[in-house]
Amino acid sequence: MLIKEYRICMPLTTEEYRVGQLYTISKHSHQESEKGEGVEVVKNEPHEDPIHGPGQFTEKRVHLSSKLPSWARAVTPRIFYITEKAWNYYPYTITGEPWAGHSLQCSFLPKFSIYIETKYEDNCGDSENIFRSDKILGDHEVSFLDIAFDEIPERYYRSLEDPRFFSSAKTGRGPLQEGWRQHTKPIMCSYKLVNVKFEVWGLQTRVEQFVHKVIRDILLIGHRQAFAWVDEWCGMTMEEVRRYEKETQEATNELIGLVAPTISVSEVGQPTATHSAPASAPSTPLSDEAPDFLAPPKNCPRKKSAPETLTLPALRERADAE
């Protein structure tokens, strides 16, 4: 198990970020989807929690067969997806099922999981022990991510999404200068506690480090886009962004050739029960033991570090239809 805490500041308020996050996730998911690959939305509906109150539950399947690095494709089946279940009780969100002890799950590896807790506050990332991490065994690394000056893989760079050069016409915010987190107003911070677990002997360290490296880049790219697209979503109400989310998710499912999801944004439902997979989802049996082919070669030592090159979904440039 490898636990890290990421802190990502944004030149927004937490209320602005709430709308921007939903808009960005929907738009990015649609851009990255194509026939047979992409983000399948299975459920998106209101959810009431006795502790956290009203929120939104989503279940997604991220189909990644052609997006994996070569070393991962060698040990995965042709049809591969990750299941993500998330509960949004903004300004607190959970990606995973704490009562089940797992989160994002691989379609054929029950020993792989990711669990994420997120809290949002109007500050520059200076809240200590925000997750009351005494419940975690041992210390965990805290990493500050700078959307303007931290490097991302060159192949995902777009000058129009570079906060060092972007200036918002609607808000007047940007470009972001060196040290912007100390003097920018407004400012908020997304605190993410990420727990990655891959309990397969000989691969655990390499896979867990690799997944955290992927998560770091995804967080940077996603938050850069949320700021660069601020003029598209600024001024939208929650009702408007939920409607945009619903329409975009239906279009995305149609794009990748899947049935429409169950999406509701008007009524508060009861706690979500377990649902069977739709007909569009591949039927891949799970087992309690890791497949034999994941065992490392006896005469070939494993690397202990994560690979330097990441394979993320291609961030294709598309013209804005609006």
PDB file of C-alpha atoms in Angstrom, residues 59-224:
ATOM      1  CA  GLU A  59     -20.478   4.897 -11.210  1.00  0.00           C
ATOM      2  CA  LYS A  60     -18.210   4.859 -14.248  1.00  0.00           C
ATOM      3  CA  ARG A  61     -16.224   2.318 -16.231  1.00  0.00           C
ATOM      4  CA  VAL A  62     -13.036   3.645 -17.780  1.00  0.00           C
ATOM      5  CA  HIS A  63     -12.158   1.434 -20.768  1.00  0.00           C
ATOM      6  CA  LEU A  64      -8.389   1.514 -21.209  1.00  0.00           C
ATOM      7  CA  SER A  65      -7.322  -1.448 -23.333  1.00  0.00           C
ATOM      8  CA  SER A  66      -5.307   0.545 -25.878  1.00  0.00           C
ATOM      9  CA  LYS A  67      -4.146   3.212 -23.405  1.00  0.00           C
ATOM     10  CA  LEU A  68      -1.893   1.053 -21.221  1.00  0.00           C
ATOM     11  CA  PRO A  69       1.913   0.993 -21.331  1.00  0.00           C
ATOM     12  CA  SER A  70       3.435  -2.024 -23.065  1.00  0.00           C
ATOM     13  CA  TRP A  71       4.481  -3.732 -19.820  1.00  0.00           C
ATOM     14  CA  ALA A  72       0.896  -3.516 -18.540  1.00  0.00           C
ATOM     15  CA  ARG A  73      -0.694  -4.674 -21.817  1.00  0.00           C
ATOM     16  CA  ALA A  74       1.417  -7.818 -21.583  1.00  0.00           C
ATOM     17  CA  VAL A  75      -0.487  -8.959 -18.481  1.00  0.00           C
ATOM     18  CA  THR A  76      -4.004  -7.618 -19.165  1.00  0.00           C
ATOM     19  CA  PRO A  77      -6.814  -9.115 -21.237  1.00  0.00           C
ATOM     20  CA  ARG A  78      -7.887  -7.533 -24.518  1.00  0.00           C
ATOM     21  CA  ILE A  79     -10.973  -6.009 -22.884  1.00  0.00           C
ATOM     22  CA  PHE A  80      -9.908  -4.014 -19.836  1.00  0.00           C
ATOM     23  CA  TYR A  81     -11.644  -1.417 -17.722  1.00  0.00           C
ATOM     24  CA  ILE A  82     -11.481   0.217 -14.297  1.00  0.00           C
ATOM     25  CA  THR A  83     -14.660   0.704 -12.266  1.00  0.00           C
ATOM     26  CA  GLU A  84     -14.980   3.989 -10.390  1.00  0.00           C
ATOM     27  CA  LYS A  85     -17.628   4.657  -7.752  1.00  0.00           C
ATOM     28  CA  ALA A  86     -17.746   8.139  -6.238  1.00  0.00           C
ATOM     29  CA  TRP A  87     -19.856  10.025  -3.714  1.00  0.00           C
ATOM     30  CA  ASN A  88     -19.839  13.811  -3.961  1.00  0.00           C
ATOM     31  CA  TYR A  89     -20.839  15.530  -0.694  1.00  0.00           C
ATOM     32  CA  TYR A  90     -19.143  18.766  -1.629  1.00  0.00           C
ATOM     33  CA  PRO A  91     -16.878  20.099  -0.136  1.00  0.00           C
ATOM     34  CA  TYR A  92     -16.047  16.483   0.781  1.00  0.00           C
ATOM     35  CA  THR A  93     -15.912  13.659  -1.746  1.00  0.00           C
ATOM     36  CA  ILE A  94     -15.098   9.953  -1.665  1.00  0.00           C
ATOM     37  CA  THR A  95     -13.896   7.868  -4.571  1.00  0.00           C
ATOM     38  CA  GLY A  96     -14.285   4.304  -3.368  1.00  0.00           C
ATOM     39  CA  GLU A  97     -16.239   2.336  -0.811  1.00  0.00           C
ATOM     40  CA  PRO A  98     -14.738   2.764   2.681  1.00  0.00           C
ATOM     41  CA  TRP A  99     -16.966   0.033   4.124  1.00  0.00           C
ATOM     42  CA  ALA A 100     -15.727  -2.404   1.472  1.00  0.00           C
ATOM     43  CA  GLY A 101     -12.104  -1.323   1.717  1.00  0.00           C
ATOM     44  CA  HIS A 102     -11.675  -0.688  -1.990  1.00  0.00           C
ATOM     45  CA  SER A 103     -12.286   1.900  -4.663  1.00  0.00           C
ATOM     46  CA  LEU A 104     -11.392   2.078  -8.301  1.00  0.00           C
ATOM     47  CA  GLN A 105     -11.220  -1.589  -9.288  1.00  0.00           C
ATOM     48  CA  CYS A 106      -9.611  -3.349 -12.205  1.00  0.00           C
ATOM     49  CA  SER A 107     -11.941  -5.620 -14.196  1.00  0.00           C
ATOM     50  CA  PHE A 108      -9.749  -8.695 -13.739  1.00  0.00           C
ATOM     51  CA  LEU A 109      -7.455  -7.960 -10.765  1.00  0.00           C
ATOM     52  CA  PRO A 110      -9.311  -7.941  -7.442  1.00  0.00           C
ATOM     53  CA  LYS A 111      -6.051  -7.178  -5.624  1.00  0.00           C
ATOM     54  CA  PHE A 112      -5.725  -3.744  -7.265  1.00  0.00           C
ATOM     55  CA  SER A 113      -7.580  -0.754  -5.796  1.00  0.00           C
ATOM     56  CA  ILE A 114      -7.419   3.014  -5.365  1.00  0.00           C
ATOM     57  CA  TYR A 115      -9.200   4.889  -2.589  1.00  0.00           C
ATOM     58  CA  ILE A 116      -9.360   8.695  -2.590  1.00  0.00           C
ATOM     59  CA  GLU A 117     -10.706  11.176  -0.051  1.00  0.00           C
ATOM     60  CA  THR A 118     -10.927  14.831  -1.090  1.00  0.00           C
ATOM     61  CA  LYS A 119     -11.620  17.995   0.881  1.00  0.00           C
ATOM     62  CA  TYR A 120     -11.882  21.520  -0.504  1.00  0.00           C
ATOM     63  CA  GLU A 121     -11.083  24.677   1.467  1.00  0.00           C
ATOM     64  CA  ASP A 122     -10.653  28.387   0.725  1.00  0.00           C
ATOM     65  CA  ASN A 123      -6.951  28.624   1.572  1.00  0.00           C
ATOM     66  CA  CYS A 124      -3.515  28.175  -0.007  1.00  0.00           C
ATOM     67  CA  GLY A 125      -3.006  24.585   1.143  1.00  0.00           C
ATOM     68  CA  ASP A 126      -1.819  25.321   4.671  1.00  0.00           C
ATOM     69  CA  SER A 127      -4.344  23.183   6.593  1.00  0.00           C
ATOM     70  CA  GLU A 128      -2.394  20.508   8.438  1.00  0.00           C
ATOM     71  CA  ASN A 129      -3.692  17.024   9.187  1.00  0.00           C
ATOM     72  CA  ILE A 130      -6.924  17.814   7.371  1.00  0.00           C
ATOM     73  CA  PHE A 131      -7.751  14.116   7.050  1.00  0.00           C
ATOM     74  CA  ARG A 132      -6.924  13.359  10.697  1.00  0.00           C
ATOM     75  CA  SER A 133      -4.270  11.022   9.387  1.00  0.00           C
ATOM     76  CA  ASP A 134      -3.655   9.472  12.807  1.00  0.00           C
ATOM     77  CA  LYS A 135      -6.004   6.763  11.525  1.00  0.00           C
ATOM     78  CA  ILE A 136      -3.337   5.933   8.922  1.00  0.00           C
ATOM     79  CA  LEU A 137      -0.495   3.668   9.971  1.00  0.00           C
ATOM     80  CA  GLY A 138       2.754   5.632   9.662  1.00  0.00           C
ATOM     81  CA  ASP A 139       3.472   8.946   7.930  1.00  0.00           C
ATOM     82  CA  HIS A 140       2.441   9.738   4.392  1.00  0.00           C
ATOM     83  CA  GLU A 141       4.057  12.016   1.849  1.00  0.00           C
ATOM     84  CA  VAL A 142       2.473  15.447   1.238  1.00  0.00           C
ATOM     85  CA  SER A 143       3.014  16.805  -2.271  1.00  0.00           C
ATOM     86  CA  PHE A 144       2.094  20.334  -3.403  1.00  0.00           C
ATOM     87  CA  LEU A 145       1.179  20.481  -7.102  1.00  0.00           C
ATOM     88  CA  ASP A 146       1.601  23.819  -8.901  1.00  0.00           C
ATOM     89  CA  ILE A 147      -0.698  24.035 -11.944  1.00  0.00           C
ATOM     90  CA  ALA A 148       1.459  26.785 -13.463  1.00  0.00           C
ATOM     91  CA  PHE A 149       5.057  25.727 -12.874  1.00  0.00           C
ATOM     92  CA  ASP A 150       5.109  21.962 -12.293  1.00  0.00           C
ATOM     93  CA  GLU A 151       6.084  20.059 -15.423  1.00  0.00           C
ATOM     94  CA  ILE A 152       3.700  17.786 -17.300  1.00  0.00           C
ATOM     95  CA  PRO A 153       4.702  15.311 -20.041  1.00  0.00           C
ATOM     96  CA  GLU A 154       5.546  17.317 -23.153  1.00  0.00           C
ATOM     97  CA  ARG A 155       3.123  15.427 -25.362  1.00  0.00           C
ATOM     98  CA  TYR A 156       0.190  16.672 -23.259  1.00  0.00           C
ATOM     99  CA  TYR A 157       1.221  20.326 -23.258  1.00  0.00           C
ATOM    100  CA  ARG A 158      -1.066  22.908 -24.883  1.00  0.00           C
ATOM    101  CA  SER A 159      -0.128  26.573 -24.857  1.00  0.00           C
ATOM    102  CA  LEU A 160      -3.814  27.574 -24.593  1.00  0.00           C
ATOM    103  CA  GLU A 161      -4.024  25.625 -21.326  1.00  0.00           C
ATOM    104  CA  ASP A 162      -0.822  27.049 -19.827  1.00  0.00           C
ATOM    105  CA  PRO A 163      -1.730  29.106 -16.706  1.00  0.00           C
ATOM    106  CA  ARG A 164       1.509  31.106 -17.153  1.00  0.00           C
ATOM    107  CA  PHE A 165       0.050  32.639 -20.331  1.00  0.00           C
ATOM    108  CA  PHE A 166      -3.726  32.239 -20.000  1.00  0.00           C
ATOM    109  CA  SER A 167      -5.801  35.276 -19.036  1.00  0.00           C
ATOM    110  CA  SER A 168      -9.530  34.990 -18.337  1.00  0.00           C
ATOM    111  CA  ALA A 169     -11.670  37.522 -20.184  1.00  0.00           C
ATOM    112  CA  LYS A 170     -14.592  37.067 -17.782  1.00  0.00           C
ATOM    113  CA  THR A 171     -12.785  37.019 -14.431  1.00  0.00           C
ATOM    114  CA  GLY A 172      -9.581  38.935 -15.226  1.00  0.00           C
ATOM    115  CA  ARG A 173      -7.518  36.219 -13.534  1.00  0.00           C
ATOM    116  CA  GLY A 174      -4.222  35.053 -14.942  1.00  0.00           C
ATOM    117  CA  PRO A 175      -1.577  34.768 -16.139  1.00  0.00           C
ATOM    118  CA  LEU A 176      -0.136  33.148 -13.011  1.00  0.00           C
ATOM    119  CA  GLN A 177       3.308  34.354 -11.989  1.00  0.00           C
ATOM    120  CA  GLU A 178       6.003  32.660  -9.902  1.00  0.00           C
ATOM    121  CA  GLY A 179       4.831  32.512  -6.281  1.00  0.00           C
ATOM    122  CA  TRP A 180       1.200  33.071  -7.269  1.00  0.00           C
ATOM    123  CA  ARG A 181      -0.136  30.890  -4.450  1.00  0.00           C
ATOM    124  CA  GLN A 182       1.142  33.332  -1.823  1.00  0.00           C
ATOM    125  CA  HIS A 183      -0.460  36.496  -3.226  1.00  0.00           C
ATOM    126  CA  THR A 184      -3.403  35.449  -5.444  1.00  0.00           C
ATOM    127  CA  LYS A 185      -6.981  36.140  -4.342  1.00  0.00           C
ATOM    128  CA  PRO A 186      -9.288  34.312  -4.430  1.00  0.00           C
ATOM    129  CA  ILE A 187      -7.534  31.007  -3.808  1.00  0.00           C
ATOM    130  CA  MET A 188      -8.721  27.539  -2.787  1.00  0.00           C
ATOM    131  CA  CYS A 189      -7.087  24.179  -2.317  1.00  0.00           C
ATOM    132  CA  SER A 190      -8.082  20.644  -3.228  1.00  0.00           C
ATOM    133  CA  TYR A 191      -6.677  18.208  -0.641  1.00  0.00           C
ATOM    134  CA  LYS A 192      -6.549  14.621  -1.918  1.00  0.00           C
ATOM    135  CA  LEU A 193      -5.524  11.626   0.165  1.00  0.00           C
ATOM    136  CA  VAL A 194      -4.764   8.837  -2.311  1.00  0.00           C
ATOM    137  CA  ASN A 195      -4.333   5.213  -1.257  1.00  0.00           C
ATOM    138  CA  VAL A 196      -3.045   2.837  -3.961  1.00  0.00           C
ATOM    139  CA  LYS A 197      -2.901  -0.899  -3.276  1.00  0.00           C
ATOM    140  CA  PHE A 198      -1.641  -3.665  -5.571  1.00  0.00           C
ATOM    141  CA  GLU A 199      -1.029  -6.837  -3.594  1.00  0.00           C
ATOM    142  CA  VAL A 200       0.852  -8.948  -6.122  1.00  0.00           C
ATOM    143  CA  TRP A 201       4.316 -10.144  -5.131  1.00  0.00           C
ATOM    144  CA  GLY A 202       7.113  -8.853  -7.343  1.00  0.00           C
ATOM    145  CA  LEU A 203       4.971  -6.118  -8.934  1.00  0.00           C
ATOM    146  CA  GLN A 204       3.569  -4.227  -5.943  1.00  0.00           C
ATOM    147  CA  THR A 205       6.177  -1.468  -5.614  1.00  0.00           C
ATOM    148  CA  ARG A 206       6.488  -0.849  -9.326  1.00  0.00           C
ATOM    149  CA  VAL A 207       2.740  -0.696  -9.971  1.00  0.00           C
ATOM    150  CA  GLU A 208       1.897   1.458  -6.934  1.00  0.00           C
ATOM    151  CA  GLN A 209       4.607   3.997  -7.794  1.00  0.00           C
ATOM    152  CA  PHE A 210       3.532   4.031 -11.432  1.00  0.00           C
ATOM    153  CA  VAL A 211      -0.126   4.618 -10.542  1.00  0.00           C
ATOM    154  CA  HIS A 212       0.769   7.535  -8.252  1.00  0.00           C
ATOM    155  CA  LYS A 213       2.866   9.034 -11.052  1.00  0.00           C
ATOM    156  CA  VAL A 214      -0.127   8.755 -13.405  1.00  0.00           C
ATOM    157  CA  ILE A 215      -2.456  10.264 -10.796  1.00  0.00           C
ATOM    158  CA  ARG A 216      -0.096  13.211 -10.299  1.00  0.00           C
ATOM    159  CA  ASP A 217      -0.110  14.033 -14.011  1.00  0.00           C
ATOM    160  CA  ILE A 218      -3.876  13.578 -14.301  1.00  0.00           C
ATOM    161  CA  LEU A 219      -4.414  16.000 -11.400  1.00  0.00           C
ATOM    162  CA  LEU A 220      -2.104  18.590 -12.945  1.00  0.00           C
ATOM    163  CA  ILE A 221      -3.615  18.336 -16.422  1.00  0.00           C
ATOM    164  CA  GLY A 222      -7.205  18.345 -15.153  1.00  0.00           C
ATOM    165  CA  HIS A 223      -6.747  21.378 -12.926  1.00  0.00           C
ATOM    166  CA  ARG A 224      -4.889  23.284 -15.650  1.00  0.00           C
TER     167      ARG A 224
END
